[in-house]
Every structure is written in C-alpha cells, then in structure tokens.
Amino acid sequence: MNVQGLSSMPSSGQADAPRIDVKGLSKSFQLGGATIDAVRDVSFGVRRSEFVALLGPSGCGKSTILNMIATLAKPTSGEIFIDGKPVVAGKATPDVGYVFQRDTLFPWRTVADNIGYGLQLAGVADAERKERVATCVAQAGLQGFDDAYP
C-alpha cells in the first residue's frame, strides 16, 4: 500500500507538527484458527493542510487503517496520535469526523438516534444532544421523521 501526501502550503511553524501520526500500526484477525494480517507495520504522518490518499488494491487494509484511526477498530499493535494525544479504541476523539464509504445507517436506531450517535460517543449530555439533533433534523427538512427508522 502507498501513503502519499500532497501539500498546498509550504511547511512552516505548526504545519510541521503531525495532525495524525501513525506508528507501527498492525491489525490481525482470527479466521478458522488462522491469523490474517490485514495491516502490518504501517507508519505515516499527516500534517496540517496536507491532502493524503491511501492507495492500494481491494483488501490491502486501507479501510482497516481508517477504522483504527477513527477508533472503530482496535489495533493489534502500534500507536496512533492525533494532535499529539494517543487515540483510544472505542473512545471518540474530539474534533475528528469520519465519513463512511457508503451511506451507512444503523437500522435499529431512529433517524434522531443515528444523527446523535457521534454526540453520544462524545459523551454529550442527553438534553444538549436532543437539542442539537433537533436543529439538524430541522436543517435537513426531516421534521416529523425523528422517530422513524431508516
């Protein structure tokens, strides 16, 4: 797999500090008694103002790497830092968003619950979460569908 960064701004000052820093990242899965290495010893950094693409054939680990950075999957080994702070699997990282490859919704959650899922992971209090979700529902023109399932 290739990791390439393209920068539209010259490196200077804060742009030199990695926003995302991946060190020795690996992820293995067990399948019928066999160990499958989905990602093996990947390291790279992404600096502010960089545009980065993960390139490679289907099944080479691109999505697995992104899922680990987004805390959706726990690495087998290695470290991930965002703004110098370690990423903890399963715990939301402030100021980090993740857009799925496909328009993924949880079919067992209502429209409002799907919209508020990220806020729930971030530990936003129920009252504030409901208020923010209601604002989003209104902005999307989905009033009346808050309690509907996708």
Coordinates of C-alpha atoms in Angstrom, one line a residue, residues 16-125:
D16 CA 5.4 20.8 10.7
A17 CA 3.7 19.0 13.7
P18 CA 1.8 16.0 12.6
R19 CA -2.0 16.2 13.0
I20 CA -2.2 12.4 12.6
D21 CA 0.8 10.3 13.5
V22 CA 0.6 6.5 12.9
K23 CA 3.5 4.4 14.2
G24 CA 4.0 0.7 13.5
L25 CA 0.3 0.0 13.1
S26 CA -0.8 -3.6 12.7
K27 CA -4.2 -5.4 12.8
S28 CA -4.7 -9.1 12.7
F29 CA -7.9 -11.1 12.6
Q30 CA -8.5 -14.7 13.5
L31 CA -10.3 -16.8 10.9
G32 CA -10.9 -20.5 11.5
G33 CA -7.8 -20.9 13.5
A34 CA -5.6 -18.9 11.1
T35 CA -4.3 -15.4 11.7
I36 CA -4.9 -13.0 8.9
D37 CA -2.7 -9.8 8.8
A38 CA -4.9 -7.1 7.5
V39 CA -2.4 -4.3 8.2
R40 CA 1.3 -4.9 9.1
D41 CA 3.7 -2.3 10.5
V42 CA 2.3 0.8 8.8
S43 CA 3.7 4.2 9.7
F44 CA 2.9 7.7 8.3
G45 CA 2.2 11.2 9.4
V46 CA -0.3 13.7 8.1
R47 CA 0.5 17.4 8.7
R48 CA -1.9 20.3 8.7
S49 CA -3.0 21.4 5.3
E50 CA -2.0 18.1 3.7
F51 CA -4.2 16.1 1.4
V52 CA -3.4 12.4 1.9
A53 CA -4.7 9.4 -0.1
L54 CA -4.4 5.8 1.0
L55 CA -3.9 3.8 -2.2
G56 CA -3.9 0.1 -2.9
P57 CA -5.9 -2.8 -4.2
S58 CA -9.1 -4.0 -2.6
G59 CA -8.4 -5.9 0.6
C60 CA -5.0 -4.3 1.3
G61 CA -6.0 -2.6 4.6
K62 CA -7.0 1.0 3.7
S63 CA -10.4 0.9 5.4
T64 CA -8.9 -1.0 8.4
I65 CA -6.4 1.7 8.9
L66 CA -9.1 4.4 8.7
N67 CA -11.3 2.4 11.1
M68 CA -8.4 2.2 13.6
I69 CA -7.7 6.0 13.3
A70 CA -11.5 6.6 13.8
T71 CA -11.4 4.3 16.9
L72 CA -13.9 1.9 15.3
A73 CA -11.3 -1.0 15.4
K74 CA -8.6 -1.7 18.0
P75 CA -5.1 -2.1 16.6
T76 CA -3.3 -5.4 17.3
S77 CA -0.1 -3.3 17.8
G78 CA 1.2 0.2 17.1
E79 CA 0.2 3.6 18.1
I80 CA -2.0 6.4 16.7
F81 CA -1.8 10.0 17.8
I82 CA -4.0 12.9 16.9
D83 CA -2.6 16.3 17.8
G84 CA 0.0 14.5 19.9
K85 CA -2.6 12.7 22.0
P86 CA -3.0 8.9 21.9
V87 CA -6.1 7.5 20.2
V88 CA -8.1 5.1 22.3
A89 CA -10.1 2.4 20.5
G90 CA -13.8 2.8 21.2
K91 CA -13.5 6.3 22.6
A92 CA -14.4 9.3 20.4
T93 CA -11.7 11.7 19.6
P94 CA -12.7 15.3 19.8
D95 CA -12.6 17.3 16.5
V96 CA -12.3 14.2 14.4
G97 CA -15.0 13.2 11.9
Y98 CA -15.4 10.1 9.8
V99 CA -17.4 9.7 6.6
F100 CA -18.2 6.1 5.7
Q101 CA -17.5 4.8 2.2
R102 CA -21.2 4.0 1.9
D103 CA -24.2 5.9 3.4
T104 CA -24.3 3.7 6.5
L105 CA -27.1 4.0 9.0
F106 CA -27.9 1.8 11.9
P107 CA -31.3 0.2 11.0
W108 CA -32.1 -0.4 14.7
R109 CA -31.7 3.3 15.5
T110 CA -34.2 6.0 14.7
V111 CA -33.3 9.0 12.5
A112 CA -32.7 11.1 15.5
D113 CA -30.6 8.4 17.2
N114 CA -28.5 7.9 14.0
I115 CA -27.9 11.7 13.9
G116 CA -27.0 11.9 17.5
Y117 CA -24.8 8.8 17.6
G118 CA -21.5 10.7 17.3
L119 CA -22.6 13.1 20.1
Q120 CA -23.5 10.1 22.2
L121 CA -20.0 8.6 21.7
A122 CA -18.5 12.0 22.6
G123 CA -20.4 12.0 25.9
V124 CA -22.6 15.0 25.1
A125 CA -25.4 15.2 27.8

